[in-house]
XYZ file of C-alpha atoms in Angstrom:
161
model
C 20.211 1.104 27.299
C 17.320 -0.855 28.811
C 14.922 -2.662 26.493
C 11.915 -0.623 27.627
C 13.702 2.619 26.671
C 15.284 1.583 23.379
C 12.586 -0.669 21.972
C 9.986 2.058 21.411
C 12.450 4.126 19.376
C 12.705 3.974 15.588
C 15.682 2.060 14.305
C 17.007 -1.110 12.733
C 16.985 -4.628 14.064
C 18.210 -8.128 13.348
C 16.130 -11.087 14.381
C 17.927 -14.387 14.922
C 15.650 -17.107 13.577
C 16.105 -20.786 14.351
C 14.802 -23.490 12.019
C 14.852 -26.892 13.696
C 14.031 -28.720 10.455
C 14.375 -27.935 6.753
C 11.511 -25.922 5.318
C 10.376 -25.071 1.804
C 7.909 -22.379 0.779
C 6.658 -20.438 -2.224
C 7.478 -16.818 -1.380
C 5.915 -14.293 -3.744
C 8.024 -13.301 -6.750
C 11.058 -15.027 -5.208
C 9.541 -18.400 -6.021
C 10.109 -21.658 -4.199
C 12.831 -21.362 -1.543
C 14.293 -24.196 0.496
C 15.694 -23.323 3.910
C 18.000 -25.800 5.610
C 17.740 -26.385 9.342
C 19.907 -23.849 11.149
C 20.074 -20.166 12.053
C 19.241 -17.085 9.998
C 19.542 -13.322 10.435
C 16.751 -11.140 9.089
C 17.503 -7.407 8.873
C 14.655 -4.931 9.181
C 13.766 -1.428 10.254
C 10.910 0.158 12.132
C 10.101 3.827 11.745
C 6.405 3.861 12.578
C 4.263 3.980 15.693
C 5.619 1.742 18.442
C 9.126 1.663 17.000
C 11.263 -1.453 16.998
C 9.255 -3.086 19.784
C 6.031 -3.132 17.780
C 7.755 -4.537 14.695
C 9.638 -7.250 16.585
C 6.478 -8.216 18.480
C 4.735 -8.629 15.135
C 7.497 -10.931 13.898
C 7.280 -13.032 17.072
C 3.466 -13.330 17.100
C 2.111 -16.607 15.759
C -1.147 -15.128 14.456
C -0.620 -12.442 11.821
C -1.415 -11.642 8.218
C 1.426 -12.790 5.973
C 2.914 -9.637 4.432
C 6.729 -9.559 4.390
C 9.014 -12.275 3.005
C 10.145 -13.097 6.543
C 6.568 -13.948 7.554
C 6.786 -17.138 5.460
C 10.083 -18.146 7.083
C 8.550 -17.545 10.508
C 5.754 -20.026 9.785
C 8.362 -22.689 10.564
C 11.112 -20.736 12.319
C 11.326 -19.233 15.785
C 12.759 -15.842 16.733
C 15.188 -16.507 19.590
C 17.177 -13.270 19.908
C 17.023 -9.713 18.640
C 19.680 -7.068 18.030
C 18.291 -3.514 18.256
C 20.105 -0.436 16.926
C 18.295 2.791 17.824
C 18.147 5.216 14.898
C 19.939 2.765 12.625
C 19.035 1.819 9.083
C 18.529 -1.773 7.950
C 20.778 -1.445 4.890
C 23.617 0.028 6.924
C 23.210 -2.758 9.462
C 23.066 -5.380 6.697
C 26.232 -3.990 5.067
C 28.082 -4.191 8.389
C 27.214 -7.882 8.418
C 29.466 -8.273 5.364
C 32.392 -7.813 7.778
C 31.515 -11.153 9.397
C 32.674 -14.365 7.696
C 29.982 -16.619 9.184
C 27.110 -15.280 7.029
C 25.909 -15.947 3.486
C 23.032 -15.012 1.178
C 20.809 -17.989 0.427
C 17.884 -16.277 -1.328
C 18.782 -13.161 -3.373
C 16.100 -10.486 -3.008
C 14.689 -11.921 0.232
C 13.477 -8.997 2.337
C 15.149 -6.494 0.025
C 12.712 -6.057 -2.853
C 12.570 -2.320 -2.060
C 16.353 -2.014 -1.665
C 18.944 -1.340 -4.359
C 21.909 -1.544 -1.958
C 21.681 -5.079 -0.558
C 21.591 -8.462 -2.267
C 19.248 -9.742 0.464
C 18.107 -8.900 3.985
C 18.198 -12.560 5.022
C 21.502 -14.286 5.708
C 22.203 -17.868 6.717
C 24.483 -18.217 9.733
C 27.282 -20.767 9.502
C 27.540 -22.139 13.017
C 26.051 -20.803 16.230
C 23.699 -17.891 15.783
C 24.242 -16.323 19.216
C 28.022 -16.010 18.827
C 27.655 -14.496 15.366
C 25.022 -12.056 16.654
C 27.541 -10.916 19.295
C 30.073 -10.282 16.511
C 27.500 -8.155 14.693
C 26.743 -6.315 17.929
C 30.450 -5.494 18.134
C 30.380 -3.647 14.803
C 27.006 -1.933 15.359
C 26.963 -0.989 19.032
C 23.398 -2.247 19.394
C 21.860 -4.266 22.209
C 20.960 -7.964 22.166
C 17.727 -9.118 23.793
C 15.959 -12.439 24.209
C 12.829 -12.752 22.080
C 10.839 -13.614 25.203
C 11.630 -10.195 26.686
C 9.309 -8.589 24.107
C 6.186 -10.164 25.621
C 5.111 -10.877 29.169
C 4.482 -14.601 29.439
C 1.056 -14.805 31.003
C -1.991 -16.998 30.778
C -3.755 -14.070 29.088
C -1.380 -14.113 26.088
C -0.198 -17.718 25.540
C -0.626 -17.638 21.751
C 1.722 -14.731 21.082
C 4.970 -16.285 22.265
């Protein structure tokens, strides 16, 4: 399905975040977390107005109010790819990730403070993030999109990409 058709639907998503350097931050009740340079998957869902597109655009935007755990990671990290699963749930998507050997929990409770099914909604990727995202796509049936496809790159909006 084309991005413009699927992205406005409710569903679940995985953002592939790249950290070029190590990063440490105090993140709410989770405390001080150190992130090594590398790739991370963050699992989320979007059920409200604008669907997955609106939520992913928020994650990509540089200027935003810090609200979710992932917002602190994104102060230093960059969203490079997105897996969208129309109608899917983030916990179901996260549990399917357990079928892939290249992923591990690095901060229990991260992104899952409202979830009693998952240890965390953030996983560190061992190795290349794009190849592992394709493996996850294989078990979910979702579509992978470049982060830049969520915003037109124009002089009018240079700060959002």
